[in-house]
mmCIF file of C-alpha atoms in Angstrom:
data_model
loop_
_atom_site.group_PDB
_atom_site.id
_atom_site.type_symbol
_atom_site.label_atom_id
_atom_site.label_comp_id
_atom_site.label_asym_id
_atom_site.label_seq_id
_atom_site.Cartn_x
_atom_site.Cartn_y
_atom_site.Cartn_z
ATOM 1 C CA ARG U 10 -0.025 0.050 0.148
ATOM 2 C CA LEU U 11 2.735 2.266 1.065
ATOM 3 C CA PHE U 12 4.409 1.757 -2.447
ATOM 4 C CA ARG U 13 1.273 2.276 -4.299
ATOM 5 C CA GLN U 14 0.970 5.903 -2.786
ATOM 6 C CA GLU U 15 4.644 6.645 -3.966
ATOM 7 C CA GLY U 16 4.223 4.860 -7.339
ATOM 8 C CA THR U 17 1.016 6.479 -8.802
ATOM 9 C CA CYS U 18 3.078 9.551 -10.135
ATOM 10 C CA TYR U 19 5.123 7.027 -12.011
ATOM 11 C CA GLN U 20 2.180 5.088 -13.517
ATOM 12 C CA GLN U 21 0.945 8.252 -14.447
ATOM 13 C CA ALA U 22 4.068 9.547 -16.299
ATOM 14 C CA LYS U 23 4.698 6.097 -18.197
ATOM 15 C CA ARG U 24 0.864 6.529 -18.989
ATOM 16 C CA VAL U 25 1.074 10.030 -20.821
ATOM 17 C CA LEU U 26 4.471 9.105 -22.353
ATOM 18 C CA HIS U 27 2.964 6.463 -24.583
ATOM 19 C CA ALA U 28 3.631 6.834 -28.446
ATOM 20 C CA ALA U 29 0.274 6.407 -29.374
ATOM 21 C CA VAL U 30 -1.625 9.176 -31.169
ATOM 22 C CA PRO U 31 -2.167 11.990 -29.182
ATOM 23 C CA ASP U 32 -5.463 14.338 -28.743
ATOM 24 C CA ARG U 33 -3.411 16.994 -30.126
ATOM 25 C CA LEU U 34 -0.266 16.827 -32.192
ATOM 26 C CA HIS U 35 2.286 19.860 -31.482
ATOM 27 C CA ALA U 36 4.240 21.793 -34.337
ATOM 28 C CA ARG U 37 2.548 19.838 -37.164
ATOM 29 C CA GLU U 38 -0.378 22.227 -37.583
ATOM 30 C CA LYS U 39 0.662 23.256 -41.129
ATOM 31 C CA GLU U 40 0.973 19.760 -42.278
ATOM 32 C CA MET U 41 -2.176 18.779 -40.969
ATOM 33 C CA GLY U 42 -3.825 21.855 -42.540
ATOM 34 C CA ILE U 43 -2.338 20.618 -46.092
ATOM 35 C CA ILE U 44 -3.439 17.272 -45.736
ATOM 36 C CA ARG U 45 -6.781 18.303 -44.715
ATOM 37 C CA GLN U 46 -7.247 20.719 -47.549
ATOM 38 C CA PHE U 47 -5.908 18.185 -50.101
ATOM 39 C CA LEU U 48 -8.567 15.423 -49.058
ATOM 40 C CA ARG U 49 -11.582 18.320 -49.294
ATOM 41 C CA ASP U 50 -10.246 19.310 -52.645
ATOM 42 C CA HIS U 51 -10.026 15.616 -54.018
ATOM 43 C CA VAL U 52 -12.326 13.270 -52.153
ATOM 44 C CA CYS U 53 -14.916 16.004 -51.114
ATOM 45 C CA GLY U 54 -14.498 17.959 -54.645
ATOM 46 C CA ARG U 55 -14.671 14.539 -56.606
ATOM 47 C CA ARG U 56 -11.323 15.187 -57.996
ATOM 48 C CA PRO U 57 -9.265 11.848 -58.212
ATOM 49 C CA GLY U 58 -5.587 12.499 -57.427
ATOM 50 C CA SER U 59 -2.350 11.557 -55.605
ATOM 51 C CA LEU U 60 -0.074 12.813 -52.375
ATOM 52 C CA TYR U 61 3.094 11.248 -51.456
ATOM 53 C CA VAL U 62 3.936 12.109 -47.819
ATOM 54 C CA SER U 63 7.392 11.624 -46.651
ATOM 55 C CA GLY U 64 9.388 12.170 -43.611
ATOM 56 C CA ALA U 65 11.842 9.957 -41.180
ATOM 57 C CA PRO U 66 10.327 7.755 -38.548
ATOM 58 C CA GLY U 67 8.801 9.693 -35.555
ATOM 59 C CA THR U 68 8.209 12.703 -37.273
ATOM 60 C CA GLY U 69 4.192 12.460 -37.101
ATOM 61 C CA LYS U 70 3.296 11.456 -40.616
ATOM 62 C CA THR U 71 0.891 8.462 -39.877
ATOM 63 C CA ALA U 72 -0.437 10.877 -36.384
ATOM 64 C CA CYS U 73 -1.208 13.437 -38.616
ATOM 65 C CA LEU U 74 -3.112 11.666 -41.364
ATOM 66 C CA SER U 75 -5.030 9.285 -38.471
ATOM 67 C CA CYS U 76 -5.975 12.660 -36.732
ATOM 68 C CA VAL U 77 -7.033 14.297 -40.016
ATOM 69 C CA LEU U 78 -9.079 11.191 -40.939
ATOM 70 C CA LEU U 79 -10.779 11.463 -37.685
ATOM 71 C CA ASP U 80 -11.584 15.254 -37.812
ATOM 72 C CA CYS U 81 -12.958 14.835 -41.072
ATOM 73 C CA LYS U 82 -14.957 11.396 -40.823
ATOM 74 C CA ASP U 83 -18.267 13.380 -41.429
ATOM 75 C CA GLU U 84 -17.001 15.123 -44.274
ATOM 76 C CA LEU U 85 -15.505 11.956 -45.689
ATOM 77 C CA ALA U 86 -18.947 9.860 -44.967
ATOM 78 C CA GLY U 87 -19.710 9.654 -48.525
ATOM 79 C CA SER U 88 -16.762 7.913 -49.557
ATOM 80 C CA ARG U 89 -15.225 4.847 -49.155
ATOM 81 C CA THR U 90 -11.818 4.894 -46.856
ATOM 82 C CA ILE U 91 -9.021 2.134 -47.049
ATOM 83 C CA VAL U 92 -6.023 2.156 -44.692
ATOM 84 C CA LEU U 93 -3.503 -0.339 -45.601
ATOM 85 C CA ASN U 94 -0.177 -0.860 -43.652
ATOM 86 C CA CYS U 95 2.243 -2.350 -46.480
ATOM 87 C CA MET U 96 4.209 -3.686 -43.668
ATOM 88 C CA SER U 97 1.556 -6.248 -43.282
ATOM 89 C CA LEU U 98 1.287 -7.498 -46.907
ATOM 90 C CA SER U 99 3.608 -10.663 -47.718
ATOM 91 C CA SER U 100 4.549 -9.099 -51.082
ATOM 92 C CA PRO U 101 4.300 -5.960 -53.227
ATOM 93 C CA GLN U 102 1.614 -7.586 -55.271
ATOM 94 C CA GLY U 103 -0.429 -8.136 -52.440
ATOM 95 C CA VAL U 104 -1.670 -4.967 -52.077
ATOM 96 C CA PHE U 105 -4.143 -5.612 -55.170
ATOM 97 C CA PRO U 106 -6.000 -8.738 -53.540
ATOM 98 C CA ALA U 107 -6.259 -6.636 -50.168
ATOM 99 C CA MET U 108 -8.026 -3.568 -51.705
ATOM 100 C CA GLY U 109 -10.080 -5.670 -53.396
ATOM 101 C CA GLN U 110 -11.143 -7.674 -50.196
ATOM 102 C CA GLN U 111 -11.796 -4.352 -48.756
ATOM 103 C CA LEU U 112 -13.987 -3.154 -51.737
ATOM 104 C CA GLY U 113 -15.926 -6.274 -51.303
ATOM 105 C CA LEU U 114 -14.973 -7.606 -54.862
ATOM 106 C CA PRO U 115 -14.600 -11.250 -55.651
ATOM 107 C CA ALA U 116 -11.292 -12.954 -54.887
ATOM 108 C CA ALA U 117 -8.863 -12.853 -57.719
ATOM 109 C CA THR U 118 -5.235 -12.749 -58.181
ATOM 110 C CA GLY U 119 -2.483 -11.736 -60.782
ATOM 111 C CA ARG U 120 -3.642 -9.769 -63.880
ATOM 112 C CA GLU U 121 -7.277 -10.607 -63.375
ATOM 113 C CA GLY U 122 -7.432 -9.049 -59.960
ATOM 114 C CA VAL U 123 -5.568 -5.902 -60.988
ATOM 115 C CA ARG U 124 -8.138 -5.704 -64.150
ATOM 116 C CA ARG U 125 -11.058 -6.010 -61.926
ATOM 117 C CA LEU U 126 -9.649 -3.411 -59.663
ATOM 118 C CA GLU U 127 -8.864 -1.164 -62.161
ATOM 119 C CA LYS U 128 -12.865 -1.574 -64.066
ATOM 120 C CA HIS U 129 -14.334 -1.089 -60.316
ATOM 121 C CA LEU U 130 -12.210 2.367 -59.928
ATOM 122 C CA THR U 131 -13.146 3.873 -63.414
ATOM 123 C CA THR U 132 -16.906 2.922 -62.981
ATOM 124 C CA LYS U 133 -19.372 5.443 -61.284
ATOM 125 C CA GLY U 134 -19.808 5.107 -57.571
ATOM 126 C CA PRO U 135 -18.488 7.008 -54.534
ATOM 127 C CA MET U 136 -14.830 8.284 -54.314
ATOM 128 C CA VAL U 137 -12.626 6.013 -52.816
ATOM 129 C CA LEU U 138 -9.546 7.257 -50.609
ATOM 130 C CA LEU U 139 -6.796 4.683 -50.611
ATOM 131 C CA VAL U 140 -4.126 5.184 -47.761
ATOM 132 C CA LEU U 141 -0.925 3.133 -47.994
ATOM 133 C CA ASP U 142 1.277 3.575 -45.156
ATOM 134 C CA GLU U 143 4.941 2.316 -45.432
ATOM 135 C CA LEU U 144 4.684 2.973 -49.073
ATOM 136 C CA ASP U 145 8.402 1.847 -49.774
ATOM 137 C CA GLN U 146 7.509 -1.740 -49.033
ATOM 138 C CA LEU U 147 5.746 -1.827 -52.491
ATOM 139 C CA GLU U 148 9.036 -1.473 -54.451
ATOM 140 C CA SER U 149 9.488 -3.905 -56.897
ATOM 141 C CA LYS U 150 11.826 -5.209 -59.954
ATOM 142 C CA GLY U 151 10.460 -2.531 -62.558
ATOM 143 C CA GLN U 152 8.225 -0.736 -59.985
ATOM 144 C CA ASP U 153 5.209 -1.961 -61.594
ATOM 145 C CA VAL U 154 2.928 -2.301 -58.242
ATOM 146 C CA LEU U 155 3.980 1.353 -57.417
ATOM 147 C CA TYR U 156 3.367 2.826 -61.435
ATOM 148 C CA THR U 157 0.026 0.890 -61.377
ATOM 149 C CA LEU U 158 -1.539 2.430 -58.140
ATOM 150 C CA PHE U 159 -0.318 6.076 -58.943
ATOM 151 C CA GLU U 160 -1.456 5.588 -62.704
ATOM 152 C CA TRP U 161 -4.815 5.028 -61.601
ATOM 153 C CA PRO U 162 -5.874 8.711 -60.328
ATOM 154 C CA TRP U 163 -5.297 9.735 -63.943
ATOM 155 C CA LEU U 164 -7.110 7.166 -65.726
ATOM 156 C CA PRO U 165 -10.575 8.302 -67.465
ATOM 157 C CA GLY U 166 -13.466 8.012 -65.070
ATOM 158 C CA SER U 167 -11.038 6.964 -62.181
ATOM 159 C CA ARG U 168 -12.646 7.717 -58.728
ATOM 160 C CA LEU U 169 -9.325 7.273 -56.354
ATOM 161 C CA VAL U 170 -7.647 9.410 -54.251
ATOM 162 C CA LEU U 171 -4.047 7.969 -53.152
ATOM 163 C CA VAL U 172 -2.314 8.930 -50.479
ATOM 164 C CA GLY U 173 0.944 7.114 -49.810
ATOM 165 C CA LEU U 174 3.463 7.438 -46.649
ATOM 166 C CA ALA U 175 7.115 6.409 -46.768
ATOM 167 C CA ASN U 176 10.265 7.345 -45.021
ATOM 168 C CA ALA U 177 12.326 8.039 -48.371
ATOM 169 C CA LEU U 178 12.123 11.519 -49.477
ATOM 170 C CA ASP U 179 13.197 10.728 -53.146
ATOM 171 C CA LEU U 180 10.760 7.681 -53.625
ATOM 172 C CA THR U 181 8.848 9.455 -56.302
ATOM 173 C CA ASP U 182 11.991 10.708 -58.156
ATOM 174 C CA ARG U 183 13.919 7.413 -57.787
ATOM 175 C CA SER U 184 11.082 5.042 -58.620
ATOM 176 C CA LEU U 185 8.391 6.763 -60.296
ATOM 177 C CA ALA U 186 10.213 9.192 -62.537
ATOM 178 C CA ARG U 187 7.868 8.272 -65.777
ATOM 179 C CA LEU U 188 5.137 9.943 -63.986
ATOM 180 C CA GLY U 189 6.693 13.420 -64.058
ATOM 181 C CA ALA U 190 7.049 12.990 -67.641
ATOM 182 C CA ARG U 191 2.924 13.168 -68.012
ATOM 183 C CA PRO U 192 1.181 16.467 -68.434
ATOM 184 C CA ALA U 193 -0.421 16.055 -65.112
ATOM 185 C CA GLY U 194 2.878 15.480 -63.454
ATOM 186 C CA GLY U 195 3.379 12.944 -60.332
ATOM 187 C CA PRO U 196 1.849 13.188 -56.939
ATOM 188 C CA ARG U 197 1.674 16.095 -54.922
ATOM 189 C CA LEU U 198 4.574 15.999 -52.496
ATOM 190 C CA LEU U 199 4.644 16.612 -48.625
ATOM 191 C CA HIS U 200 7.798 16.413 -46.465
ATOM 192 C CA PHE U 201 7.860 16.472 -42.770
ATOM 193 C CA PRO U 202 10.941 17.623 -41.319
ATOM 194 C CA PRO U 203 12.418 16.111 -38.248
ATOM 195 C CA TYR U 204 11.417 17.615 -35.015
ATOM 196 C CA THR U 205 13.683 20.463 -33.551
ATOM 197 C CA LYS U 206 15.060 20.080 -29.917
ATOM 198 C CA GLU U 207 12.650 23.237 -28.944
ATOM 199 C CA GLN U 208 9.518 21.179 -30.645
ATOM 200 C CA LEU U 209 11.014 18.053 -28.964
ATOM 201 C CA SER U 210 11.383 19.667 -25.441
ATOM 202 C CA THR U 211 7.646 21.280 -25.861
ATOM 203 C CA ILE U 212 6.194 17.952 -26.530
ATOM 204 C CA LEU U 213 7.603 16.320 -23.474
ATOM 205 C CA GLN U 214 6.749 19.075 -21.196
ATOM 206 C CA GLU U 215 3.290 18.879 -22.557
ATOM 207 C CA ARG U 216 2.843 15.322 -22.056
ATOM 208 C CA LEU U 217 4.475 15.135 -18.638
ATOM 209 C CA GLY U 218 2.388 18.278 -17.530
ATOM 210 C CA GLN U 219 -0.873 16.085 -17.371
ATOM 211 C CA VAL U 220 0.857 14.320 -14.196
ATOM 212 C CA ALA U 221 -0.285 15.962 -10.586
ATOM 213 C CA GLY U 222 2.327 16.904 -8.445
ATOM 214 C CA ASP U 223 5.860 17.328 -8.527
ATOM 215 C CA PRO U 224 7.532 17.024 -11.789
ATOM 216 C CA VAL U 225 8.956 13.246 -12.363
ATOM 217 C CA LEU U 226 11.637 14.357 -14.638
ATOM 218 C CA ASP U 227 13.844 17.215 -14.137
ATOM 219 C CA ALA U 228 13.273 20.254 -16.915
ATOM 220 C CA ALA U 229 17.214 20.000 -17.369
ATOM 221 C CA ALA U 230 16.934 16.127 -17.884
ATOM 222 C CA LEU U 231 13.977 16.798 -20.543
ATOM 223 C CA GLN U 232 16.250 19.498 -22.450
ATOM 224 C CA PHE U 233 19.021 17.139 -22.366
ATOM 225 C CA CYS U 234 17.002 14.286 -24.058
ATOM 226 C CA ALA U 235 15.295 16.804 -26.437
ATOM 227 C CA ARG U 236 19.105 18.197 -27.683
ATOM 228 C CA LYS U 237 20.306 14.410 -28.053
ATOM 229 C CA VAL U 238 17.304 13.104 -30.181
ATOM 230 C CA SER U 239 16.928 15.970 -32.465
ATOM 231 C CA ALA U 240 20.781 15.917 -33.166
ATOM 232 C CA VAL U 241 20.531 12.248 -34.106
ATOM 233 C CA SER U 242 17.041 11.795 -35.663
ATOM 234 C CA GLY U 243 14.410 14.293 -34.824
ATOM 235 C CA ASP U 244 12.228 11.238 -33.727
ATOM 236 C CA ALA U 245 9.558 12.075 -31.363
ATOM 237 C CA ARG U 246 8.719 8.537 -30.438
ATOM 238 C CA LYS U 247 12.427 8.218 -29.575
ATOM 239 C CA ALA U 248 12.330 10.910 -27.122
ATOM 240 C CA LEU U 249 9.106 9.455 -25.356
ATOM 241 C CA ASP U 250 10.546 6.215 -25.270
ATOM 242 C CA ILE U 251 13.781 7.525 -23.480
ATOM 243 C CA CYS U 252 11.663 9.363 -20.848
ATOM 244 C CA ARG U 253 9.456 6.358 -20.144
ATOM 245 C CA ARG U 254 12.657 4.184 -19.962
ATOM 246 C CA ALA U 255 14.178 6.903 -17.340
ATOM 247 C CA VAL U 256 10.876 6.797 -15.274
ATOM 248 C CA GLU U 257 10.839 2.897 -15.399
ATOM 249 C CA VAL U 258 14.559 3.313 -13.803
ATOM 250 C CA VAL U 259 13.512 5.469 -11.259
ATOM 251 C CA GLU U 260 10.483 3.511 -10.353
ATOM 252 C CA LEU U 261 12.547 0.293 -9.755
ATOM 253 C CA GLU U 262 14.882 2.170 -7.486
ATOM 254 C CA VAL U 263 11.926 3.241 -5.612
ATOM 255 C CA ARG U 264 10.726 -0.064 -5.632
ATOM 256 C CA SER U 265 13.835 -1.335 -3.948
ATOM 257 C CA GLN U 266 14.331 0.919 -1.309
ATOM 258 C CA THR U 267 12.424 -0.296 2.102
ATOM 259 C CA LEU U 268 10.375 2.602 3.350
ATOM 260 C CA LEU U 269 10.299 2.851 6.947
ATOM 261 C CA LYS U 270 8.090 5.847 8.830
ATOM 262 C CA PRO U 271 7.968 6.361 12.388
ATOM 263 C CA LEU U 272 4.915 5.205 14.077
ATOM 264 C CA PRO U 273 2.588 7.644 15.917
ATOM 265 C CA GLY U 274 3.249 8.033 19.753
ATOM 266 C CA GLY U 275 7.298 8.043 18.874
ATOM 267 C CA GLU U 276 7.621 4.292 19.331
#
């Protein structure tokens, strides 16, 4: 019981330092505005198109998109949204059956499956928003999978809006150079820069500010963590993880100490 009283602040601190999507994303208002406007122009405006979002791990790409999709849920209600993480696919070609399954099409593999999908996406119906996270997993020999996906929004009668997220900044230049040659050009690009020392420090302080009582981690320690992480990667998940581990270390030290308090009456 004694430890439980002392330990609640550590439990709270670990809870707020989780790497899941927070209610509010700091320092990404501009990027979220661009994504929101893109979805309104293309999905709500019934204009097929594509957006390629790049940025190192932990810079908030997936978190921002998840927040925007949640915010615009009512606006996107008239369209079909498919979100796939390409890491979960056994091969680049696996993206087509996965899409077909989500759209309720009869199972088909190989060229037949791709043709069926293409026909479905170019016939009348609601707009289809396809979000592909970890898009670089779809790189293949000849880049036929990526080319097929990014060419679909430009087909006559297409109702596909494609949003791809990946770590590489130059994926479209390197793998999809042919798309740039067409009159409509390739996908629209949006880059998420690494978080700066100040931004990481604000994120950590904002999270830990939710814990009642004395600060669990010293302000100087948070600055030190933010400075080190921003110099290496600018990865917010890494900064949160380091702070969570630090809290666990302190918690274990406290737990290993026997806390003795004087009994009432001076015994």
